[in-house]
PDB file of C-alpha atoms in Angstrom:
ATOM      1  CA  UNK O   1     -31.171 -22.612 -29.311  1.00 41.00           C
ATOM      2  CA  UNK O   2     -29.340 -21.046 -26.127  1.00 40.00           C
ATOM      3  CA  UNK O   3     -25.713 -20.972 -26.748  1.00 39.00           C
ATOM      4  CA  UNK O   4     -24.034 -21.425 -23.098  1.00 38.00           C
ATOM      5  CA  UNK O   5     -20.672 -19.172 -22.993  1.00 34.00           C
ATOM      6  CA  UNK O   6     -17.981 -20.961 -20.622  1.00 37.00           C
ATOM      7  CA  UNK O   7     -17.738 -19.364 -16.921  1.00 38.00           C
ATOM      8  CA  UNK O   8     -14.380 -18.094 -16.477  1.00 45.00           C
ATOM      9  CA  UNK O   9     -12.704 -19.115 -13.032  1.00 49.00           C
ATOM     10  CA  UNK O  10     -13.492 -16.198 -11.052  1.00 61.00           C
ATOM     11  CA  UNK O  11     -10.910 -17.159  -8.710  1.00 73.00           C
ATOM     12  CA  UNK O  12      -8.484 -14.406  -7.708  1.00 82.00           C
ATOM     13  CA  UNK O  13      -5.183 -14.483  -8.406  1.00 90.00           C
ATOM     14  CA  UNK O  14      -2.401 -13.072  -5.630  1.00 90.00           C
ATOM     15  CA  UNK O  15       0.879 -12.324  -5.817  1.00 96.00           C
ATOM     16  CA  UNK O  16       3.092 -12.798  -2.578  1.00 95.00           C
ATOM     17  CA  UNK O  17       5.958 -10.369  -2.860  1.00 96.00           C
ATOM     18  CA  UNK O  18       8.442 -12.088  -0.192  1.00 94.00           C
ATOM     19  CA  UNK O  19      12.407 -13.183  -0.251  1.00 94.00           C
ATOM     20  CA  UNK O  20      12.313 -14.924   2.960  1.00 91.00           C
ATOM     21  CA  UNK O  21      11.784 -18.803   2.239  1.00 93.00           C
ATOM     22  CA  UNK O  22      10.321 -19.243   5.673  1.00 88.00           C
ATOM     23  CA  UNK O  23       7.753 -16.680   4.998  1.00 87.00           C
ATOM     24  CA  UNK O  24       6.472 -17.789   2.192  1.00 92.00           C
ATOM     25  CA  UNK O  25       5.487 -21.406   3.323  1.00 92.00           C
ATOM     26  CA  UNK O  26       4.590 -20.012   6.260  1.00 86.00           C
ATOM     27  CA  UNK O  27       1.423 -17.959   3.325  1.00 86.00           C
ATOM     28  CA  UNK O  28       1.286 -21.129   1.955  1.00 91.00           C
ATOM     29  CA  UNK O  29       0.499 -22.791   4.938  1.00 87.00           C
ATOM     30  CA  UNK O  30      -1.720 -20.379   6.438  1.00 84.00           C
ATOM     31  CA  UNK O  31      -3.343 -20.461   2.945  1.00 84.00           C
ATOM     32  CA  UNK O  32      -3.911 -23.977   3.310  1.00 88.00           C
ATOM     33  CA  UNK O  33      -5.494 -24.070   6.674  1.00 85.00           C
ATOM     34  CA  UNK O  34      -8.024 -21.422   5.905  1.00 82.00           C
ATOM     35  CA  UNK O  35      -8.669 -23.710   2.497  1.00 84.00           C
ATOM     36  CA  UNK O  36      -7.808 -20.783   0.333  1.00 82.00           C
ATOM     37  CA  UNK O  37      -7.557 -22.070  -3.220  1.00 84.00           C
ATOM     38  CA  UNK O  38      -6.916 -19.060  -5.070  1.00 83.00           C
ATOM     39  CA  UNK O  39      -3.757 -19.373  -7.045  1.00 90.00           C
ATOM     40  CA  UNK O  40      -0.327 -17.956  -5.404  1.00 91.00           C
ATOM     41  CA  UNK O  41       2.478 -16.568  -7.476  1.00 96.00           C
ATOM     42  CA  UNK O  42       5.388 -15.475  -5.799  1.00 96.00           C
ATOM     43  CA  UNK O  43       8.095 -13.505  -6.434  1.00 96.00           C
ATOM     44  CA  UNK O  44      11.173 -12.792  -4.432  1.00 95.00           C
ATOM     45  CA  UNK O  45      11.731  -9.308  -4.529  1.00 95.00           C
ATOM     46  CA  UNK O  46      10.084  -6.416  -6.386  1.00 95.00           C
ATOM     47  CA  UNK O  47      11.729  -6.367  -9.876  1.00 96.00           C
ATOM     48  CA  UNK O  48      10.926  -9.951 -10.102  1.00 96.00           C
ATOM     49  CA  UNK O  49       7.458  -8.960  -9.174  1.00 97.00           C
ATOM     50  CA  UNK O  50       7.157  -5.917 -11.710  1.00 96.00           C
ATOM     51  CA  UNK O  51       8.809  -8.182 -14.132  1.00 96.00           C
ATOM     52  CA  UNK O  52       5.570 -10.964 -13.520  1.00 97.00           C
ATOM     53  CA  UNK O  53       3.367  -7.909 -14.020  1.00 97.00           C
ATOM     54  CA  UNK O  54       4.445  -6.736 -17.300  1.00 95.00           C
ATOM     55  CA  UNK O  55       5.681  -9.307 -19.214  1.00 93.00           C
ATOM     56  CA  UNK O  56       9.688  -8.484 -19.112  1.00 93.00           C
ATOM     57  CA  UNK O  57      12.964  -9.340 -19.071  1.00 91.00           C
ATOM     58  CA  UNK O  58      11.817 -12.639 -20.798  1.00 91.00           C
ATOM     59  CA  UNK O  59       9.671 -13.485 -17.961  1.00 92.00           C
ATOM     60  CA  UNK O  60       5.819 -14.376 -18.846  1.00 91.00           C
ATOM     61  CA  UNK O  61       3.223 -12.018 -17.675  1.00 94.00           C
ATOM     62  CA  UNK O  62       0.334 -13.205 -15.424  1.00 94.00           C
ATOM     63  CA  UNK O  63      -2.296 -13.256 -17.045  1.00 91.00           C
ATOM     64  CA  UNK O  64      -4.939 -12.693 -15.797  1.00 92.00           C
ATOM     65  CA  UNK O  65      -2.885 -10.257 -13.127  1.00 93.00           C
ATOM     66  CA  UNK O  66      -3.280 -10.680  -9.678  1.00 93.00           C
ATOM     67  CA  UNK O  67      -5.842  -8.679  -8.059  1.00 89.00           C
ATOM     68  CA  UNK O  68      -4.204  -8.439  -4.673  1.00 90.00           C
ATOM     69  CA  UNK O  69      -0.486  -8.521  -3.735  1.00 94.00           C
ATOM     70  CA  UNK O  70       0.632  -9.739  -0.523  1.00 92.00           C
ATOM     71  CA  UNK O  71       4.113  -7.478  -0.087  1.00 94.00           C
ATOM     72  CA  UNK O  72       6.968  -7.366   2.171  1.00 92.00           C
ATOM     73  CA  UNK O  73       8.761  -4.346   2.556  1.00 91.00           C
ATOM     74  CA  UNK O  74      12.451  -5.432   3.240  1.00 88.00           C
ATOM     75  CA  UNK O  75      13.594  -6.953   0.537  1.00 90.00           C
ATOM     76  CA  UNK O  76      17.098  -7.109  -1.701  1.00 89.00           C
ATOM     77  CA  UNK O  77      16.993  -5.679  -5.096  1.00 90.00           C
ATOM     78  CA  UNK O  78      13.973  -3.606  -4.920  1.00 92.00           C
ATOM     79  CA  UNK O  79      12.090  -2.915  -1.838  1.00 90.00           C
ATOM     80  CA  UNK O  80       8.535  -3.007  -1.159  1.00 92.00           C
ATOM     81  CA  UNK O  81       7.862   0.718  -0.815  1.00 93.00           C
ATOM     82  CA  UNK O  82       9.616   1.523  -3.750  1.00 96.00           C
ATOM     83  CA  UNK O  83       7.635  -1.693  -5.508  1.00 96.00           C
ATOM     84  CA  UNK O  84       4.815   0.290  -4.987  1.00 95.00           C
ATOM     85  CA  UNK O  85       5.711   3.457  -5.831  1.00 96.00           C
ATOM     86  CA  UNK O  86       6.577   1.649  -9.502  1.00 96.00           C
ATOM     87  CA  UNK O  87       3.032   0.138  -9.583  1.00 97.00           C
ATOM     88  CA  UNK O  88       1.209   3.131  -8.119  1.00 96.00           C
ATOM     89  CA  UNK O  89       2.545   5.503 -11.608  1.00 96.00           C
ATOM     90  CA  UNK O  90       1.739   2.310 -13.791  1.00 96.00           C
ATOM     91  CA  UNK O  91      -1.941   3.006 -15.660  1.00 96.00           C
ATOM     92  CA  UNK O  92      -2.337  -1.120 -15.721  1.00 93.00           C
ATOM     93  CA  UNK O  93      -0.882  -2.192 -12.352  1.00 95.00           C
ATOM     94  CA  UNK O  94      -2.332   1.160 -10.096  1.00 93.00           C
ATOM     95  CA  UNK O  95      -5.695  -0.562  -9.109  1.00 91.00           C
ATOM     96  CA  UNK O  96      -4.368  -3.717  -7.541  1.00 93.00           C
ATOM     97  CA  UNK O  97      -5.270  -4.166  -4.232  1.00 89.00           C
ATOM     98  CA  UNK O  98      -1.682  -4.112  -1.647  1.00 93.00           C
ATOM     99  CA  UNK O  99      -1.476  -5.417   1.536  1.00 90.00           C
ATOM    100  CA  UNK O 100       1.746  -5.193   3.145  1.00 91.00           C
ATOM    101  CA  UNK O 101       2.921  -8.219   5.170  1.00 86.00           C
ATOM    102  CA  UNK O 102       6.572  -6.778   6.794  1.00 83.00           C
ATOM    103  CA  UNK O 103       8.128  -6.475  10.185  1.00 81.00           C
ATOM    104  CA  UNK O 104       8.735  -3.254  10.116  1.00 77.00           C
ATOM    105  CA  UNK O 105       6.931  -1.239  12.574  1.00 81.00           C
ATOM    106  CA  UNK O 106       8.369   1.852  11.480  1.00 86.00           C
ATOM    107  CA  UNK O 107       5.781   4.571  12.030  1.00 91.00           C
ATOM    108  CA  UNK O 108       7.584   6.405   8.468  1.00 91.00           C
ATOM    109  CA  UNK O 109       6.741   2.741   6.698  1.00 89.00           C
ATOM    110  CA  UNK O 110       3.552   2.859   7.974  1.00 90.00           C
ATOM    111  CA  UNK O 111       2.955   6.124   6.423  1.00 93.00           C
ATOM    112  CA  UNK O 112       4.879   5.929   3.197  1.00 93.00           C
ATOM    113  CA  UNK O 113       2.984   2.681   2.583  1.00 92.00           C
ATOM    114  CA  UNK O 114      -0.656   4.089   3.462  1.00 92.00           C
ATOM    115  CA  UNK O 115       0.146   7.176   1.398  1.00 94.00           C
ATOM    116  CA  UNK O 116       0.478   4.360  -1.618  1.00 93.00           C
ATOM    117  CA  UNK O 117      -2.587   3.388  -1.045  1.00 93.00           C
ATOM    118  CA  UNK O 118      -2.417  -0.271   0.846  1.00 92.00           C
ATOM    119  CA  UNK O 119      -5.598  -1.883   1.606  1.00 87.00           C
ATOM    120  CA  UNK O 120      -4.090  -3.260   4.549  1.00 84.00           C
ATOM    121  CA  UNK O 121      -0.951  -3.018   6.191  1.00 87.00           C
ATOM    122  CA  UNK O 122       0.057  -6.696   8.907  1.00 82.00           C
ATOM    123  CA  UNK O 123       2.808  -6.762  11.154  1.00 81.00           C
ATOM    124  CA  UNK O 124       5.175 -10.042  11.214  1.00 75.00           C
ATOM    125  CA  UNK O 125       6.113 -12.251  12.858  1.00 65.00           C
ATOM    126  CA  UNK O 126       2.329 -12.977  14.457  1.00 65.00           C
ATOM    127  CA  UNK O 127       2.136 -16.451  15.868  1.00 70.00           C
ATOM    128  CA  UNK O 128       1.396 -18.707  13.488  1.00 67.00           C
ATOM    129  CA  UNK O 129      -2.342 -18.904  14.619  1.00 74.00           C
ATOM    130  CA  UNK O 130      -2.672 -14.861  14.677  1.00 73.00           C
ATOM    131  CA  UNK O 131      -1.323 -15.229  11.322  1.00 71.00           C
ATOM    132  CA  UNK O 132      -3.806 -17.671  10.050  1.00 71.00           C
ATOM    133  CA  UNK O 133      -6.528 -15.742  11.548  1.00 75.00           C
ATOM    134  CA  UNK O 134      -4.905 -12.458   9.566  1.00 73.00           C
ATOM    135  CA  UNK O 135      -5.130 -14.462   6.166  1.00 74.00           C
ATOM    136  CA  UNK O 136      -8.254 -15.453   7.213  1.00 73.00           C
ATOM    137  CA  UNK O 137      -9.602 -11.960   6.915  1.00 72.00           C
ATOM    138  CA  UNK O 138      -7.632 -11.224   3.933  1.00 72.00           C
ATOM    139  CA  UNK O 139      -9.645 -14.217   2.419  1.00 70.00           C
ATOM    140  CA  UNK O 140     -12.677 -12.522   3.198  1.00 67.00           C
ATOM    141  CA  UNK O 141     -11.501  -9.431   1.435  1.00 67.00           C
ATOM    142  CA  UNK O 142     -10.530 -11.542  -1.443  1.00 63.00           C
ATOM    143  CA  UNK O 143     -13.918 -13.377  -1.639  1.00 65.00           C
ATOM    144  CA  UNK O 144     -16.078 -10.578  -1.775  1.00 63.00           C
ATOM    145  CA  UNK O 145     -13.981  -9.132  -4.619  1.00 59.00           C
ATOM    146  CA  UNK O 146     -13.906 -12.496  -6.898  1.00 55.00           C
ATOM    147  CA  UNK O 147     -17.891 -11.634  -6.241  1.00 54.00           C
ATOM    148  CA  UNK O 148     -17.900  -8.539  -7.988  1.00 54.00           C
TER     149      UNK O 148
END
């Protein structure tokens, strides 16, 4: 008798990292029209985010974490290079994939944030359709890791 074992959605799971409301349905949007249907979590600046991650400050950790985080870098509270500095040291969080979403075209962001080791790193605001076409290569990213 072959006992079949449930398939796990293999879907990945992303976290956007944004504060700016416009932003984020602008993902969502983009997300939509590329029929992305991995699950989104969002959090508004990086302590919310770290606090998603591991479970704190009586907020629920994702589980299972997100395998790639969408990140701005200008953000109140706690900033997106300094998010990732916080992740980078964590043993758990380290291997996430980070691809920073910001308008900063600071050549000293650029740098900080490849020397954290972001997968990508997308300049904002892109027309919408640019943007679209930026998630849709993200999604391709995505896909071949859910294949993995």
């Amino acid at each position: 008798m072959e006992v079949k074992i449930p398939v796990q959605n293999k879907r990945l799971h992303i976290l956007l990292v944004e504060d700016d409301e416009v932003d984020i349905r602008n993902v969502e949007r983009a997300f939509k029209k590329n029929h992305i249907a991995n699950p989104l979590h969002i959090a508004r600046n990086g302590l919310e985010a770290l606090d998603m991650l591991k479970g704190n400050n009586g907020v629920a950790r994702l589980d299972p974490l997100p395998k790639v985080i969408l990140l701005d870098l200008n953000m109140p509270k706690m900033g997106g290079l300094e998010f990732l500095q916080a992740i980078r040291n964590d043993p758990d969080l380290k291997s996430i994939s980070v691809f920073v979403m910001t308008t900063s075209d600071e050549e000293s962001d650029k740098f900080a944030a490849y020397n954290l080791n972001v997968a990508g790193y997308i300049l904002k605001p892109l027309s919408f359709e640019r943007f679209v076409k930026a998630v849709s290569i993200l999604n391709h990213y995505w896909t071949l890791c859910e294949q993995l």
